[in-house]
CSV table of C-alpha atoms and ligand atoms in Angstrom, one decimal:
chain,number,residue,atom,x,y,z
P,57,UNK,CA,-14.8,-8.7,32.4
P,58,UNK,CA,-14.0,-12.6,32.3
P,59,UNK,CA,-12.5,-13.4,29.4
P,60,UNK,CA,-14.1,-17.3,28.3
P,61,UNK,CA,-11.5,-19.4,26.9
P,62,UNK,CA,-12.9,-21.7,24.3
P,63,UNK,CA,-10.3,-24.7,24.2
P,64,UNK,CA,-11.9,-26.1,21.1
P,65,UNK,CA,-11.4,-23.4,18.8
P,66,UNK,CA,-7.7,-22.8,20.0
P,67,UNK,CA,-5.7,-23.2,17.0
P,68,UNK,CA,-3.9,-26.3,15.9
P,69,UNK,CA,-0.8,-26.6,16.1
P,70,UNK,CA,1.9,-28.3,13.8
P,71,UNK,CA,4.7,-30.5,15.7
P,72,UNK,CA,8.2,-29.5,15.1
P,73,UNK,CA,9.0,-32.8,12.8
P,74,UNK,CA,6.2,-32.1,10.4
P,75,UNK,CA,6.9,-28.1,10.0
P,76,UNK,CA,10.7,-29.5,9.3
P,77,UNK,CA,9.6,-32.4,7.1
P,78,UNK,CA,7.3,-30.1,4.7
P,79,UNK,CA,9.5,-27.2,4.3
P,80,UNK,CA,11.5,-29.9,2.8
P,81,UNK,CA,9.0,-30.2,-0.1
P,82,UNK,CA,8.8,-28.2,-2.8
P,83,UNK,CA,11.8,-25.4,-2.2
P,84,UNK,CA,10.8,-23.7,-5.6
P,85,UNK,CA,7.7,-22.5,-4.1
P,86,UNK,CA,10.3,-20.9,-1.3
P,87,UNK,CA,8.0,-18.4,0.7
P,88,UNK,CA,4.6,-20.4,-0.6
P,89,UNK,CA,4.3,-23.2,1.7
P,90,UNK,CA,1.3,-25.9,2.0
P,91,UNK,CA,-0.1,-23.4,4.9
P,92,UNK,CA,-0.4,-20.3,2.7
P,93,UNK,CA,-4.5,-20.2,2.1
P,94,UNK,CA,-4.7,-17.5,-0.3
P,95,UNK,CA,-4.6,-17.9,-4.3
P,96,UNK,CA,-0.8,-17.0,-5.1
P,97,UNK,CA,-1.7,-16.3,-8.4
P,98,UNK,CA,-4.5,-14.0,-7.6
P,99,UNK,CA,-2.6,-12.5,-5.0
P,100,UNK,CA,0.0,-11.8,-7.4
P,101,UNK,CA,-2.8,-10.1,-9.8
P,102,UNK,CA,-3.7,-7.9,-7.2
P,103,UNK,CA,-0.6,-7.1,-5.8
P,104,UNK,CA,0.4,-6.0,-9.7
P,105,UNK,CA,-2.0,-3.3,-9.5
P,106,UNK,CA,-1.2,-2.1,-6.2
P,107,UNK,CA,2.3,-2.2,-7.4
P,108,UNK,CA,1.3,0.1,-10.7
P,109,UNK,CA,-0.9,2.6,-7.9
P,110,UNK,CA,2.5,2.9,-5.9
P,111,UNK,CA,4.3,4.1,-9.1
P,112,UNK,CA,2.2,6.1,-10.1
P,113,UNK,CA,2.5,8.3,-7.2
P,114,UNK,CA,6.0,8.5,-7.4
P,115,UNK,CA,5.6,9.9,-11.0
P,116,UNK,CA,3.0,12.0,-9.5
P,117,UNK,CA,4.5,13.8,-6.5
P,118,UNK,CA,8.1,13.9,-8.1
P,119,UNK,CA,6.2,15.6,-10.9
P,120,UNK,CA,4.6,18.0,-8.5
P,121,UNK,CA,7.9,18.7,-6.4
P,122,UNK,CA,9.3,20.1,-9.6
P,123,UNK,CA,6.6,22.0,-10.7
P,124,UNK,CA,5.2,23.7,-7.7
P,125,UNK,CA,6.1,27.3,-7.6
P,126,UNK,CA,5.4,30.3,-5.9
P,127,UNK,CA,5.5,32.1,-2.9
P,128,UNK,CA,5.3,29.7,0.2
P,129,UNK,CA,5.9,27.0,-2.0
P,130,UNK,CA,9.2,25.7,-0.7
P,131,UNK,CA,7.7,23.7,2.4
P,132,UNK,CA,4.8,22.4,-0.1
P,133,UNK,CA,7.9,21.2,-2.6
P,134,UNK,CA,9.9,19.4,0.3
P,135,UNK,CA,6.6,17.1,1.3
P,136,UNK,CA,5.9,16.4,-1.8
P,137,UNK,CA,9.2,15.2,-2.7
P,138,UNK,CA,9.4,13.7,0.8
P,139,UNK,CA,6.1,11.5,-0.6
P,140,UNK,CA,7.6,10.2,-3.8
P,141,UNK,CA,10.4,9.3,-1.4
P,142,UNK,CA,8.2,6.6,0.5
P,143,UNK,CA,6.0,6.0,-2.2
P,144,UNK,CA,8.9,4.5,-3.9
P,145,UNK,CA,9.6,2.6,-0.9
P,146,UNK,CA,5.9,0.8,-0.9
P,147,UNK,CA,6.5,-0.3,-4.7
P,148,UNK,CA,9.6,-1.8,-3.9
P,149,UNK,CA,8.1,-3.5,-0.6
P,150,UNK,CA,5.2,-4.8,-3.2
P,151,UNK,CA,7.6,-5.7,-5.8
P,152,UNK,CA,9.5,-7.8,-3.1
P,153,UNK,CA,6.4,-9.4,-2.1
P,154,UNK,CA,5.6,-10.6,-5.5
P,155,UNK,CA,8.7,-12.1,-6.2
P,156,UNK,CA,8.2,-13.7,-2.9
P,157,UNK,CA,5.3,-15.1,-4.3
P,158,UNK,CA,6.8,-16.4,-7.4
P,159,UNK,CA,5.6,-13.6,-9.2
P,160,UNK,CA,7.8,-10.9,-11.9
P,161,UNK,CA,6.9,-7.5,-10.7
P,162,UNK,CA,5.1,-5.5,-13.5
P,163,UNK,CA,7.2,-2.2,-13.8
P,164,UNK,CA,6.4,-1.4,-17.6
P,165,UNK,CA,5.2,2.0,-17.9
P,166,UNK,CA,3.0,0.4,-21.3
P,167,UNK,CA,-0.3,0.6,-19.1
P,168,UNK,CA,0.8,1.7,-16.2
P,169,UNK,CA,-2.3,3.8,-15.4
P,170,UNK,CA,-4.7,1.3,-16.4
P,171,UNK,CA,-3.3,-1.0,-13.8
P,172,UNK,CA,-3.3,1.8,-10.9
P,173,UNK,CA,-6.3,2.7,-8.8
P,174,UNK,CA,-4.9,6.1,-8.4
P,175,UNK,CA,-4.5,8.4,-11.3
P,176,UNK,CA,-2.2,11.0,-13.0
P,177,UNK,CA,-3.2,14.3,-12.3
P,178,UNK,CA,-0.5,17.3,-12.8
P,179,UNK,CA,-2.8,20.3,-11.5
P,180,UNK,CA,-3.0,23.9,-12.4
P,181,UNK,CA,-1.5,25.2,-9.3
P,182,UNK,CA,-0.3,24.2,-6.2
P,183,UNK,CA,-3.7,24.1,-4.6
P,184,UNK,CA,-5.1,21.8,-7.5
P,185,UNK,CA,-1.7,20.1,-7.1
P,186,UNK,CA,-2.5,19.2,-3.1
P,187,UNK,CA,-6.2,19.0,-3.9
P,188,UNK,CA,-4.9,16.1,-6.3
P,189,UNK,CA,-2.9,14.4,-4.6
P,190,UNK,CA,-5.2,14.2,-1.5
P,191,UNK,CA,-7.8,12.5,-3.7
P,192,UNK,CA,-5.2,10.0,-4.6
P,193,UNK,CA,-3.8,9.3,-0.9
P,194,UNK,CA,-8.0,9.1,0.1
P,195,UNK,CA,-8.0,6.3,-3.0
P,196,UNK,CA,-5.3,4.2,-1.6
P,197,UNK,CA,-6.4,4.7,2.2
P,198,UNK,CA,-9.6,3.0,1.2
P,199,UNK,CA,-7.8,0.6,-1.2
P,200,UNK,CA,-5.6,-0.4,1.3
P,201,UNK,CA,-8.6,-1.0,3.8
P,202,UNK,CA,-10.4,-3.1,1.7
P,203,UNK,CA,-7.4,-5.2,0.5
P,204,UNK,CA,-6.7,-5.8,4.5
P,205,UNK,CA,-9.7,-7.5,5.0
P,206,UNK,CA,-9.6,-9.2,2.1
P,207,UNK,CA,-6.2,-10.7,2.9
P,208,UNK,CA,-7.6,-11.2,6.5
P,209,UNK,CA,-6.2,-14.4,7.9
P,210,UNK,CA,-5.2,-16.3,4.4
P,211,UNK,CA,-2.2,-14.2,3.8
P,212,UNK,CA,-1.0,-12.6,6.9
P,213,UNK,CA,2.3,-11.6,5.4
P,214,UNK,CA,0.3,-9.9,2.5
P,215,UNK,CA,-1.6,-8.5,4.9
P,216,UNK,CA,0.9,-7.1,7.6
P,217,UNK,CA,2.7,-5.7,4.3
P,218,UNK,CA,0.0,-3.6,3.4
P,219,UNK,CA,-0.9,-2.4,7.0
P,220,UNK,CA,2.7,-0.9,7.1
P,221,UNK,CA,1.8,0.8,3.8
P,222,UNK,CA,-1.7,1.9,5.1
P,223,UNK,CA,-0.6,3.6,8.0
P,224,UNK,CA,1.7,5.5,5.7
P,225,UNK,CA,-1.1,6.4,3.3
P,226,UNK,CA,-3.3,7.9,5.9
P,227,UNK,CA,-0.3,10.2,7.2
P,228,UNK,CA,0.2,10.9,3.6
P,229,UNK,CA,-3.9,11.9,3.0
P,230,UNK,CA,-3.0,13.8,6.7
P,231,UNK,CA,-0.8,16.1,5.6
P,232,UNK,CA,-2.3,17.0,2.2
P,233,UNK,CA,-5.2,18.0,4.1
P,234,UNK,CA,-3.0,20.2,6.2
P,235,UNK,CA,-1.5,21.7,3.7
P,236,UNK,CA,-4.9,22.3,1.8
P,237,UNK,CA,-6.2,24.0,4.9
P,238,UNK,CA,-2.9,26.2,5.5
P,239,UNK,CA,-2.9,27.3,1.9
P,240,UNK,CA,-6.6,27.8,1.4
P,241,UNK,CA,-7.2,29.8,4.0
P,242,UNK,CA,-10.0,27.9,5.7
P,243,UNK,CA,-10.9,27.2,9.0
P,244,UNK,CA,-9.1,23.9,10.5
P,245,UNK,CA,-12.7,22.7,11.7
P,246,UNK,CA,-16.0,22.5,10.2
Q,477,FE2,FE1,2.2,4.6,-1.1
Q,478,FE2,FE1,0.8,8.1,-0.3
């Protein structure tokens, strides 16, 4: 296959002098500069809520790795500590990315929930407790999707952010289905 090179849609590039002259300008806007094409304030908005999803999983999955109990529970309790673990580390990536877009990083617990896409759900048992917390890594896998393309080419650093944090997820929704099959009992393929 020949690839066609289309010169005229190459990108343009800015000269040295001019990338060094506009940094110069407004330094209070420090990672915003005059080539960012998104909105920084609704990027901010949205980043807020992805920020209240991460936390709320952390509350979620620490809460589970106390709770869980029973027989062949131990492994179950290690993951899902192992979750809140890098859950936490996507809030704080979030919250770093909002401050790098002049943003204050929304960690009140005062609606919390109401911010999050995913929810709070403790679970009866540990089955109800994976089954739970599969929904929630299936919500943020497509969450995450969406907000990719959204982001597209207007906010790469955004966007590069969240891929990091979507490969995560869908490891995440990976081994709650794993666990859901070795614990249920059912067969590994339909
Ligand atoms: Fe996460
Ligand atoms: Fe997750």
């Amino acid at each position: 296959m020949t690839i066609k090179k289309d010169h005229s849609t190459k990108p343009f590039l800015t000269d040295v002098k001019t990338l060094r002259a506009r940094a110069r300008q407004n330094l209070d806007d420090g990672a915003v500069t005059s080539t960012y094409r998104g909105d920084p304030k609704k990027t901010v908005e949205i980043l807020q809520s992805v920020l209240a999803t991460e936390l709320v999983c952390v509350l979620r999955y620490s809460m589970h790795s106390v709770a869980a109990s029973g027989i062949s529970s131990e492994g179950v309790k290690a993951e899902f500590a192992e979750h809140a673990k890098e859950e936490q580390e996507h809030a704080m990536a979030v919250a770093e990315r909002i401050n790098q877009l002049g943003g204050k990083p929304n960690f009140n617990p005062e609606g919390l929930l109401t911010r999050s896409a995913s929810q709070y759900a403790e679970g009866e048992n540990l089955i109800d407790m994976i089954k739970e917390n599969l929904i929630a890594e299936r919500i943020a896998v497509d969450h995450y999707r969406e907000l990719i393309r959204y982001f597209g080419d207007d906010d790469p650093g955004t966007k590069v952010m969240l891929q990091g944090i979507l490969v995560v997820e869908e490891e995440h929704a990976d081994d709650m289905h794993d666990l859901l099959v070795a614990h249920e009992g059912r067969p590994m393929l339909k």
